[in-house]
Tab-separated table of C-alpha atoms in Angstrom:
chain	number	residue	atom	x	y	z
A	941	MET	CA	0.000	0.000	0.000
A	942	GLU	CA	1.430	3.364	-0.983
A	943	LEU	CA	0.926	6.341	1.306
A	944	ASN	CA	-0.451	9.292	-0.642
A	945	CYS	CA	-0.415	12.785	0.874
A	946	SER	CA	-1.898	14.586	-2.155
A	947	SER	CA	-5.531	14.298	-0.975
A	948	PRO	CA	-7.103	17.649	0.064
A	949	LYS	CA	-8.055	16.054	3.396
A	950	THR	CA	-4.542	14.829	4.070
A	951	ILE	CA	-2.526	17.080	6.382
A	952	PRO	CA	1.252	16.800	5.904
A	953	VAL	CA	3.309	17.130	9.074
A	954	VAL	CA	6.710	18.813	9.060
A	955	SER	CA	9.287	19.208	11.783
A	956	THR	CA	8.752	22.019	14.281
A	957	PHE	CA	12.081	23.650	13.403
A	958	THR	CA	13.425	24.317	9.940
A	959	ALA	CA	16.963	23.286	9.131
A	960	ASN	CA	18.302	26.838	9.145
A	961	GLY	CA	16.335	27.870	12.211
A	962	SER	CA	14.066	30.270	10.323
A	963	ASP	CA	10.393	30.059	9.453
A	964	SER	CA	9.989	29.288	5.776
A	965	SER	CA	6.263	30.109	5.756
A	966	SER	CA	5.151	33.724	5.525
A	967	THR	CA	1.527	32.766	6.231
A	968	ARG	CA	2.165	30.960	9.537
A	969	LYS	CA	-0.229	32.103	12.279
A	970	PRO	CA	1.571	34.284	14.846
A	971	ILE	CA	2.547	32.240	17.881
A	972	SER	CA	0.920	34.827	20.149
A	973	LEU	CA	-2.471	33.725	18.776
A	974	TRP	CA	-1.933	29.998	19.390
A	975	PRO	CA	-3.379	28.463	22.574
A	976	GLY	CA	-0.282	26.327	23.109
A	977	MET	CA	2.703	24.563	21.613
A	978	TYR	CA	2.234	20.960	22.645
A	979	HIS	CA	5.765	19.731	21.946
A	980	SER	CA	4.468	17.855	18.896
A	981	PRO	CA	4.741	18.965	15.248
A	982	VAL	CA	1.356	17.431	14.428
A	983	THR	CA	-0.431	20.034	16.531
A	984	ASN	CA	1.127	22.828	14.485
A	985	ALA	CA	-0.090	21.171	11.287
A	986	LEU	CA	-3.603	20.713	12.682
A	987	TRP	CA	-3.840	24.350	13.738
A	988	GLU	CA	-2.727	25.627	10.357
A	989	ALA	CA	-5.018	23.245	8.444
A	990	ARG	CA	-8.102	24.217	10.467
A	991	SER	CA	-7.248	27.850	11.215
A	992	LYS	CA	-10.630	29.284	10.191
A	993	ILE	CA	-12.589	27.008	12.540
A	994	PHE	CA	-10.150	27.513	15.391
A	995	GLU	CA	-10.099	31.297	15.013
A	996	ARG	CA	-13.868	31.369	15.470
A	997	LEU	CA	-13.589	29.097	18.512
A	998	LEU	CA	-10.905	31.271	20.063
A	999	ASP	CA	-12.841	34.509	19.585
A	1000	PRO	CA	-16.608	33.764	19.474
A	1001	PRO	CA	-19.044	36.655	19.161
A	1002	LYS	CA	-20.212	38.153	22.464
A	1003	ASP	CA	-23.638	36.860	23.562
A	1004	ALA	CA	-23.809	34.668	20.458
A	1005	PRO	CA	-26.824	32.326	20.363
A	1006	PRO	CA	-26.403	28.535	20.337
A	1007	GLN	CA	-26.800	26.534	17.161
A	1008	SER	CA	-30.537	26.563	16.388
A	1009	GLU	CA	-30.794	23.593	14.043
A	1010	LEU	CA	-28.839	20.340	14.091
A	1011	LEU	CA	-27.272	19.217	10.831
A	1012	THR	CA	-26.872	15.710	9.477
A	1013	LYS	CA	-23.325	14.900	8.450
A	1014	THR	CA	-21.560	11.844	7.061
A	1015	PRO	CA	-18.361	10.228	8.378
A	1016	SER	CA	-16.557	11.323	5.209
A	1017	GLN	CA	-17.157	14.991	6.074
A	1018	SER	CA	-15.070	14.671	9.226
A	1019	ARG	CA	-12.508	12.193	7.863
A	1020	THR	CA	-9.004	13.606	8.199
A	1021	THR	CA	-5.534	12.213	7.535
A	1022	ILE	CA	-2.235	13.172	9.116
A	1023	PHE	CA	0.879	12.285	7.139
A	1024	TYR	CA	4.353	11.860	8.676
A	1025	ASN	CA	7.114	11.995	6.068
A	1026	PHE	CA	9.625	10.097	8.215
A	1027	SER	CA	11.572	8.654	5.273
A	1028	SER	CA	12.793	12.044	4.021
A	1029	ASP	CA	12.359	14.498	6.930
A	1030	TYR	CA	15.336	13.860	9.210
A	1031	ILE	CA	14.359	16.444	11.841
A	1032	LEU	CA	10.812	15.094	12.125
A	1033	ARG	CA	12.198	11.573	12.413
A	1034	GLU	CA	14.519	12.580	15.238
A	1035	GLN	CA	11.689	14.302	17.120
A	1036	TYR	CA	9.731	11.042	17.214
A	1037	ARG	CA	12.533	8.485	17.630
A	1038	ASP	CA	12.725	6.406	20.827
A	1039	PRO	CA	15.821	4.464	22.043
A	1040	TRP	CA	14.688	1.327	20.150
A	1041	ASN	CA	14.306	3.103	16.787
A	1042	GLU	CA	10.529	3.072	17.027
A	1043	VAL	CA	8.047	5.943	17.304
A	1044	ARG	CA	7.753	7.477	20.773
A	1045	MET	CA	4.395	6.190	21.936
A	1046	GLY	CA	3.779	9.076	24.335
A	1047	MET	CA	4.079	11.606	21.487
A	1048	LEU	CA	1.833	9.494	19.277
A	1049	LEU	CA	-0.856	9.390	21.998
A	1050	GLU	CA	-0.623	13.175	22.174
A	1051	ASP	CA	-1.112	13.410	18.401
A	1052	LEU	CA	-4.064	11.018	18.463
A	1053	ASP	CA	-5.905	13.175	20.981
A	1054	ALA	CA	-5.149	16.343	18.981
A	1055	LEU	CA	-6.446	14.769	15.772
A	1056	ALA	CA	-9.549	13.329	17.483
A	1057	GLY	CA	-10.338	16.796	18.807
A	1058	THR	CA	-9.995	18.344	15.343
A	1059	ILE	CA	-12.282	15.706	13.827
A	1060	CYS	CA	-14.817	16.334	16.580
A	1061	VAL	CA	-14.742	20.087	15.858
A	1062	LYS	CA	-15.299	19.440	12.139
A	1063	HIS	CA	-18.365	17.303	12.842
A	1064	CYS	CA	-19.889	19.701	15.385
A	1065	SER	CA	-19.260	22.891	13.415
A	1066	ASP	CA	-22.317	24.518	11.843
A	1067	ASP	CA	-20.179	26.800	9.621
A	1068	ASP	CA	-22.032	29.794	11.047
A	1069	SER	CA	-19.779	32.439	12.574
A	1070	THR	CA	-22.730	34.055	14.386
A	1071	THR	CA	-23.407	31.108	16.730
A	1072	ARG	CA	-21.352	30.228	19.774
A	1073	PRO	CA	-19.241	27.076	19.404
A	1074	LEU	CA	-19.641	24.050	21.608
A	1075	LEU	CA	-17.192	23.166	24.345
A	1076	LEU	CA	-15.830	19.760	23.281
A	1077	VAL	CA	-13.887	17.726	25.841
A	1078	THR	CA	-12.329	14.278	25.862
A	1079	ALA	CA	-14.495	12.110	28.126
A	1080	ALA	CA	-12.673	8.795	27.751
A	1081	VAL	CA	-10.381	6.684	25.631
A	1082	ASP	CA	-12.208	3.432	25.071
A	1083	LYS	CA	-9.258	1.492	23.710
A	1084	ILE	CA	-5.914	1.972	21.979
A	1085	VAL	CA	-4.381	-1.251	20.672
A	1086	LEU	CA	-0.906	-1.570	19.178
A	1087	LYS	CA	-1.029	-4.285	16.510
A	1088	LYS	CA	2.614	-4.172	15.409
A	1089	PRO	CA	5.744	-2.125	16.174
A	1090	ILE	CA	5.829	1.298	14.517
A	1091	SER	CA	9.160	2.127	12.878
A	1092	VAL	CA	10.419	5.698	12.840
A	1093	ASP	CA	12.188	5.205	9.486
A	1094	ILE	CA	9.050	4.489	7.426
A	1095	ASP	CA	6.344	7.000	6.424
A	1096	LEU	CA	3.284	6.962	8.641
A	1097	LYS	CA	-0.243	8.276	8.492
A	1098	ILE	CA	-3.218	8.520	10.851
A	1099	VAL	CA	-6.721	8.352	9.390
A	1100	GLY	CA	-9.739	9.189	11.525
A	1101	SER	CA	-13.421	10.082	11.393
A	1102	VAL	CA	-16.534	10.247	13.542
A	1103	ILE	CA	-18.128	6.783	13.636
A	1104	TRP	CA	-20.999	7.325	16.113
A	1105	VAL	CA	-22.885	10.093	17.889
A	1106	GLY	CA	-25.381	10.068	20.738
A	1107	ARG	CA	-27.275	13.099	21.935
A	1108	SER	CA	-24.206	14.913	23.295
A	1109	SER	CA	-21.409	12.357	22.848
A	1110	ILE	CA	-19.213	11.581	19.858
A	1111	GLU	CA	-16.973	8.575	19.182
A	1112	ILE	CA	-13.985	8.972	16.872
A	1113	GLN	CA	-11.989	6.057	15.464
A	1114	LEU	CA	-8.369	6.524	14.426
A	1115	ASP	CA	-6.151	4.103	12.503
A	1116	VAL	CA	-2.375	4.502	12.467
A	1117	ILE	CA	-1.153	3.057	9.165
A	1118	GLN	CA	2.371	2.094	8.234
A	1119	SER	CA	2.917	-0.026	5.132
A	1120	LEU	CA	5.814	-2.245	4.247
A	1121	LYS	CA	6.484	-3.004	0.589
A	1122	GLU	CA	5.650	-6.676	1.040
A	1123	GLU	CA	2.230	-5.910	2.592
A	1124	SER	CA	-0.513	-5.885	-0.035
A	1125	ASP	CA	-3.434	-6.313	2.402
A	1126	VAL	CA	-4.591	-2.931	3.749
A	1127	SER	CA	-5.687	-4.470	7.065
A	1128	HIS	CA	-2.116	-5.634	7.679
A	1129	SER	CA	-0.927	-2.033	7.385
A	1130	VAL	CA	-2.899	-0.844	10.433
A	1131	ALA	CA	-0.321	-0.624	13.192
A	1132	LEU	CA	-2.537	0.882	15.889
A	1133	ALA	CA	-6.279	1.441	16.368
A	1134	ALA	CA	-7.814	3.932	18.798
A	1135	ASN	CA	-11.296	5.005	19.885
A	1136	PHE	CA	-11.864	8.362	21.598
A	1137	ILE	CA	-15.104	9.547	23.185
A	1138	PHE	CA	-15.863	13.269	23.377
A	1139	VAL	CA	-18.786	15.046	25.013
A	1140	ALA	CA	-20.273	18.403	24.040
A	1141	ARG	CA	-21.118	21.143	26.512
A	1142	ASP	CA	-22.731	24.523	25.967
A	1143	SER	CA	-19.806	26.944	26.206
A	1144	LYS	CA	-21.927	29.437	28.154
A	1145	THR	CA	-24.058	27.279	30.497
A	1146	GLY	CA	-21.746	24.257	30.808
A	1147	LYS	CA	-24.707	21.906	30.334
A	1148	ALA	CA	-24.790	18.954	27.929
A	1149	ALA	CA	-25.454	20.109	24.369
A	1150	ALA	CA	-26.877	18.221	21.405
A	1151	VAL	CA	-24.491	17.549	18.519
A	1152	ASN	CA	-24.996	17.160	14.786
A	1153	ARG	CA	-26.445	13.843	13.679
A	1154	LEU	CA	-24.413	11.205	11.824
A	1155	SER	CA	-25.577	9.374	8.706
A	1156	PRO	CA	-23.257	6.453	7.803
A	1157	GLU	CA	-23.230	5.759	4.064
A	1158	THR	CA	-21.078	2.711	3.302
A	1159	GLU	CA	-21.484	-0.797	4.713
A	1160	ARG	CA	-18.243	-0.327	6.648
A	1161	GLU	CA	-19.487	2.926	8.186
A	1162	LYS	CA	-22.789	1.302	9.158
A	1163	PHE	CA	-20.931	-1.608	10.754
A	1164	LEU	CA	-18.701	0.744	12.788
A	1165	PHE	CA	-21.774	2.739	13.883
A	1166	GLU	CA	-23.510	-0.419	15.147
A	1167	GLU	CA	-20.373	-1.556	16.967
A	1168	ALA	CA	-20.002	1.824	18.671
A	1169	GLU	CA	-23.697	1.807	19.621
A	1170	ALA	CA	-23.210	-1.598	21.275
A	1171	ARG	CA	-20.160	-0.291	23.184
A	1172	SER	CA	-22.156	2.692	24.421
A	1173	LYS	CA	-24.888	0.403	25.773
A	1174	LEU	CA	-22.249	-1.853	27.329
A	1175	ARG	CA	-20.631	1.090	29.150
A	1176	LYS	CA	-23.997	2.058	30.645
A	1177	LYS	CA	-24.690	-1.539	31.652
A	1178	LYS	CA	-21.280	-1.879	33.347
A	1179	LYS	CA	-22.025	1.129	35.543
A	1180	VAL	CA	-25.174	-0.597	36.801
A	1181	ASP	CA	-23.453	-3.988	37.192
A	1182	ARG	CA	-20.603	-2.402	39.175
A	1183	ARG	CA	-23.054	-1.181	41.807
A	1184	LYS	CA	-24.557	-4.664	42.064
A	1185	LEU	CA	-21.128	-6.249	42.505
A	1186	GLU	CA	-20.247	-4.035	45.468
A	1187	ASN	CA	-22.525	-6.043	47.752
A	1188	GLY	CA	-21.037	-9.383	46.744
A	1189	GLU	CA	-17.390	-8.498	46.467
A	1190	VAL	CA	-16.382	-9.453	50.036
A	1191	ASN	CA	-15.965	-13.102	49.076
A	1192	GLN	CA	-13.728	-12.094	46.173
A	1193	LEU	CA	-11.536	-9.842	48.306
A	1194	GLU	CA	-10.403	-12.536	50.734
A	1195	PRO	CA	-8.346	-14.641	48.260
A	1196	LEU	CA	-6.645	-11.503	46.921
A	1197	LEU	CA	-5.744	-10.274	50.403
A	1198	ALA	CA	-4.513	-13.613	51.794
A	1199	GLU	CA	-0.984	-13.414	50.370
A	1200	GLY	CA	-0.765	-9.696	51.124
A	1201	ARG	CA	-1.404	-10.373	54.817
A	1202	ILE	CA	1.498	-12.844	54.866
A	1203	PHE	CA	3.768	-10.141	53.389
A	1204	CYS	CA	2.693	-7.701	56.095
A	1205	ASP	CA	2.573	-10.067	59.086
A	1206	MET	CA	5.157	-12.745	58.186
A	1207	PRO	CA	7.470	-11.258	55.548
A	1208	ALA	CA	10.098	-13.995	55.966
A	1209	LEU	CA	7.515	-16.583	54.869
A	1210	ALA	CA	6.113	-14.602	51.927
A	1211	ASP	CA	6.226	-15.950	48.383
A	1212	ARG	CA	9.488	-14.774	46.779
A	1213	ASP	CA	7.793	-14.766	43.369
A	1214	SER	CA	5.308	-12.116	44.512
A	1215	ILE	CA	5.570	-8.429	45.391
A	1216	LEU	CA	3.262	-6.022	47.210
A	1217	LEU	CA	1.385	-3.639	44.943
A	1218	ARG	CA	2.582	-0.640	46.966
A	1219	ASP	CA	6.206	-1.608	46.314
A	1220	THR	CA	5.733	-1.118	42.547
A	1221	ARG	CA	4.754	2.549	42.847
A	1222	LEU	CA	6.378	5.485	41.108
A	1223	GLU	CA	5.365	9.135	41.286
A	1224	ASN	CA	5.801	12.319	39.302
A	1225	ALA	CA	4.618	15.885	39.842
A	1226	LEU	CA	4.452	19.028	37.734
A	1227	ILE	CA	2.952	22.488	37.515
A	1228	CYS	CA	0.698	22.748	34.441
A	1229	GLN	CA	2.036	25.467	32.163
A	1230	PRO	CA	0.249	27.743	29.630
A	1231	GLN	CA	2.151	26.060	26.776
A	1232	GLN	CA	0.116	22.874	27.370
A	1233	ARG	CA	-3.336	24.488	27.186
A	1234	ASN	CA	-5.971	23.703	24.562
A	1235	ILE	CA	-8.315	26.027	22.653
A	1236	HIS	CA	-10.549	26.289	25.728
A	1237	GLY	CA	-7.679	27.412	27.960
A	1238	ARG	CA	-7.423	24.150	29.882
A	1239	ILE	CA	-4.676	21.543	29.850
A	1240	PHE	CA	-4.617	19.504	26.643
A	1241	GLY	CA	-5.737	15.887	27.219
A	1242	GLY	CA	-3.052	14.572	24.865
A	1243	PHE	CA	-0.360	16.154	27.029
A	1244	LEU	CA	-1.776	14.343	30.085
A	1245	MET	CA	-1.789	11.023	28.207
A	1246	HIS	CA	1.795	11.619	27.089
A	1247	ARG	CA	2.992	12.191	30.659
A	1248	ALA	CA	0.948	9.257	31.993
A	1249	PHE	CA	2.388	6.901	29.375
A	1250	GLU	CA	5.980	7.883	30.170
A	1251	LEU	CA	5.367	7.171	33.861
A	1252	ALA	CA	3.562	3.881	33.120
A	1253	PHE	CA	6.402	2.720	30.853
A	1254	SER	CA	8.946	3.559	33.552
A	1255	THR	CA	6.879	1.649	36.124
A	1256	ALA	CA	6.719	-1.441	33.904
A	1257	TYR	CA	10.458	-1.124	33.139
A	1258	VAL	CA	11.460	-1.023	36.804
A	1259	PHE	CA	9.082	-3.892	37.555
A	1260	ALA	CA	10.247	-6.158	34.707
A	1261	GLY	CA	13.884	-5.609	35.664
A	1262	LEU	CA	16.045	-7.457	33.180
A	1263	VAL	CA	14.040	-6.692	30.042
A	1264	VAL	CA	12.563	-3.654	28.318
A	1265	PRO	CA	8.740	-3.640	28.404
A	1266	CYS	CA	6.781	-3.737	25.178
A	1267	PHE	CA	3.661	-1.546	24.987
A	1268	LEU	CA	0.499	-3.424	23.960
A	1269	GLU	CA	-2.478	-1.147	24.572
A	1270	VAL	CA	-4.145	1.652	26.450
A	1271	ASP	CA	-6.832	-0.359	28.185
A	1272	HIS	CA	-8.942	2.616	29.246
A	1273	VAL	CA	-8.681	6.293	30.173
A	1274	ASP	CA	-11.192	8.327	32.178
A	1275	PHE	CA	-11.193	12.125	32.084
A	1276	LEU	CA	-13.062	12.856	35.308
A	1277	ARG	CA	-12.462	16.599	35.686
A	1278	PRO	CA	-10.633	19.302	33.751
A	1279	VAL	CA	-7.076	20.329	34.583
A	1280	ASP	CA	-6.355	24.057	34.502
A	1281	VAL	CA	-3.247	26.097	33.798
A	1282	GLY	CA	-1.327	26.543	37.066
A	1283	ASP	CA	-2.704	23.362	38.665
A	1284	PHE	CA	-0.265	21.237	40.660
A	1285	LEU	CA	-0.643	17.793	39.070
A	1286	ARG	CA	0.592	14.687	40.852
A	1287	LEU	CA	0.826	11.420	38.898
A	1288	THR	CA	1.085	8.142	40.797
A	1289	SER	CA	1.520	4.765	39.130
A	1290	CYS	CA	1.674	1.127	40.144
A	1291	VAL	CA	1.558	-2.337	38.631
A	1292	LEU	CA	-2.065	-3.163	39.405
A	1293	TYR	CA	-1.848	-6.851	38.508
A	1294	THR	CA	-0.094	-9.274	36.198
A	1295	LYS	CA	-1.307	-12.170	34.065
A	1296	LEU	CA	1.190	-15.006	33.857
A	1297	GLU	CA	-0.874	-17.786	32.262
A	1298	ASN	CA	1.015	-17.453	28.969
A	1299	PRO	CA	4.768	-17.634	29.732
A	1300	ASP	CA	5.576	-16.378	26.215
A	1301	GLN	CA	3.611	-13.167	26.777
A	1302	PRO	CA	3.267	-12.196	30.450
A	1303	LEU	CA	0.979	-9.179	30.838
A	1304	ILE	CA	1.828	-6.221	33.079
A	1305	ASN	CA	-1.170	-3.990	33.814
A	1306	VAL	CA	-0.219	-0.517	35.017
A	1307	GLU	CA	-2.547	2.031	36.587
A	1308	VAL	CA	-1.752	5.768	36.562
A	1309	VAL	CA	-3.873	8.162	38.627
A	1310	ALA	CA	-3.617	11.935	38.177
A	1311	HIS	CA	-4.497	14.141	41.150
A	1312	VAL	CA	-5.077	17.890	40.961
A	1313	THR	CA	-3.608	19.043	44.272
A	1314	ARG	CA	-4.234	22.446	45.843
A	1315	PRO	CA	-2.026	22.820	48.919
A	1316	GLU	CA	-3.390	26.279	49.754
A	1317	ILE	CA	-6.858	24.821	50.483
A	1318	ARG	CA	-5.682	21.304	51.450
A	1319	SER	CA	-7.526	19.723	48.532
A	1320	SER	CA	-6.688	16.817	46.213
A	1321	GLU	CA	-9.039	15.464	43.533
A	1322	VAL	CA	-8.616	12.708	40.941
A	1323	SER	CA	-8.697	14.226	37.456
A	1324	ASN	CA	-7.769	11.211	35.332
A	1325	THR	CA	-7.261	7.469	35.556
A	1326	PHE	CA	-5.176	5.657	32.925
A	1327	TYR	CA	-4.776	1.915	32.400
A	1328	PHE	CA	-1.901	0.634	30.258
A	1329	ARG	CA	-0.894	-2.908	29.330
A	1330	PHE	CA	2.659	-4.024	28.625
A	1331	SER	CA	4.459	-7.260	27.917
A	1332	VAL	CA	8.149	-7.983	27.301
A	1333	ARG	CA	10.041	-8.072	24.042
A	1334	PRO	CA	10.514	-11.715	22.939
A	1335	GLU	CA	14.065	-11.105	21.700
A	1336	ALA	CA	15.057	-9.572	25.041
A	1337	LYS	CA	13.483	-12.378	27.038
A	1338	ALA	CA	15.421	-15.026	25.120
A	1339	THR	CA	18.747	-13.447	26.057
A	1340	LYS	CA	18.058	-13.117	29.804
A	1341	ASN	CA	18.650	-16.266	31.826
A	1342	GLY	CA	16.387	-16.700	34.830
A	1343	PHE	CA	13.948	-13.996	33.716
A	1344	LYS	CA	10.607	-14.127	35.537
A	1345	ILE	CA	7.715	-11.700	36.023
A	1346	ARG	CA	6.454	-11.643	39.599
A	1347	ASN	CA	2.865	-11.760	40.804
A	1348	VAL	CA	1.464	-8.563	42.397
A	1349	VAL	CA	-0.582	-8.841	45.598
A	1350	PRO	CA	-2.636	-6.171	47.402
A	1351	ALA	CA	-2.163	-5.371	51.078
A	1352	THR	CA	-5.366	-3.371	51.635
A	1353	GLU	CA	-9.047	-3.765	50.759
A	1354	GLU	CA	-8.886	-0.567	48.705
A	1355	GLU	CA	-6.119	-2.034	46.519
A	1356	ALA	CA	-8.003	-5.325	46.162
A	1357	ARG	CA	-11.163	-3.492	45.084
A	1358	ARG	CA	-9.265	-1.581	42.394
A	1359	ILE	CA	-7.918	-4.875	41.017
A	1360	LEU	CA	-11.373	-6.496	41.013
A	1361	GLU	CA	-12.962	-3.478	39.348
A	1362	ARG	CA	-10.385	-3.440	36.557
A	1363	MET	CA	-10.583	-7.201	35.993
A	1364	ASP	CA	-14.371	-6.961	35.864
A	1365	ALA	CA	-14.118	-4.140	33.298
A	1366	GLU	CA	-11.929	-6.361	31.087
A	1367	MET	CA	-14.290	-9.326	30.986
A	1368	PRO	CA	-16.977	-7.896	28.652
A	1369	GLN	CA	-14.278	-6.701	26.225
A	1370	GLN	CA	-12.729	-10.152	26.075
A	1371	ASN	CA	-16.124	-11.741	25.444
A	1372	GLN	CA	-17.043	-9.429	22.567
């Protein structure tokens, strides 16, 4: 499959800095008008490609009325492609290279969120500069699955579109495509698949706002719409089932806590192939800067995912010990509350549990929780929860004698409940 960047809906990405340090474009939007530079060249390309929409969002008319009539749009109207010319752009390639000559996954997650947001804006826009735009926020990441390693030496593109809408929610599907010459099947070229869920709010009242309808045209689009509809119903059902499980979870907690009690009360007799969950923790903290804000003046969700991934990878690396972890998927992300410029953000991570049934691919499940902390009022609230899954690289495992992934055990009921809740959330996905 040949990557083609000549389509009018394909957005070419170039490196942030030109080779001679000067700006070669005389039409580039002044940096003073940009909401933020997100440390990723793709964001620059997205802003320039959609400048007219974004300018209206940044400076809406005073007391503008809301959109009076919903439109019906097709997935093709929001479909957008990002093209990375890695094979010929050395600077771009170096900006995305990781130590293993693959694409930095944290930066790619940042780009995915930026592109999903742009697609969402395109679908929700009414092309009327006299109405006030909607406030569109990332509500969750349903799933991001890496299907094959992504090389930084081969051209790459991301293709995405809206695949489903509810009354005020929108689901966007993104495919990261990287083709090798020997791959003739398009499906084999998809290196990563992601599903983002956005919600719309009235920018003045903050209440849920209706979004434009979606009319799938092709059989593929209809199939994706039905799948997304089923996932939406499943998410609602899981919320109800979770409440029902709370009453019957005591019997499930005891087996999880048994080994943890031995660690706490009789450490000399504890299983040497296990480790307490609290002993796998890492932590990071930062002040959220204006350069990471989005068009609404709050911290860009892609930046948060980037930072969470880096911490999760480090946690899995320290835990695995002798081998470098291999990223498999973002299992789920919840965006529970917005993060503002100037907030003190504390990220804590731990290995929540492992799955060791398959010795050739042990699974390391890492949880990252982001807290917005306000020392001046003695307040700390959870803003995001991230769940990542890693394994180990087969070639690294073969060279390490005595390599073994340990089992993680909880020491408190709160830790055991978090494990049960995550395992329960996995089950419907595995049965689909």
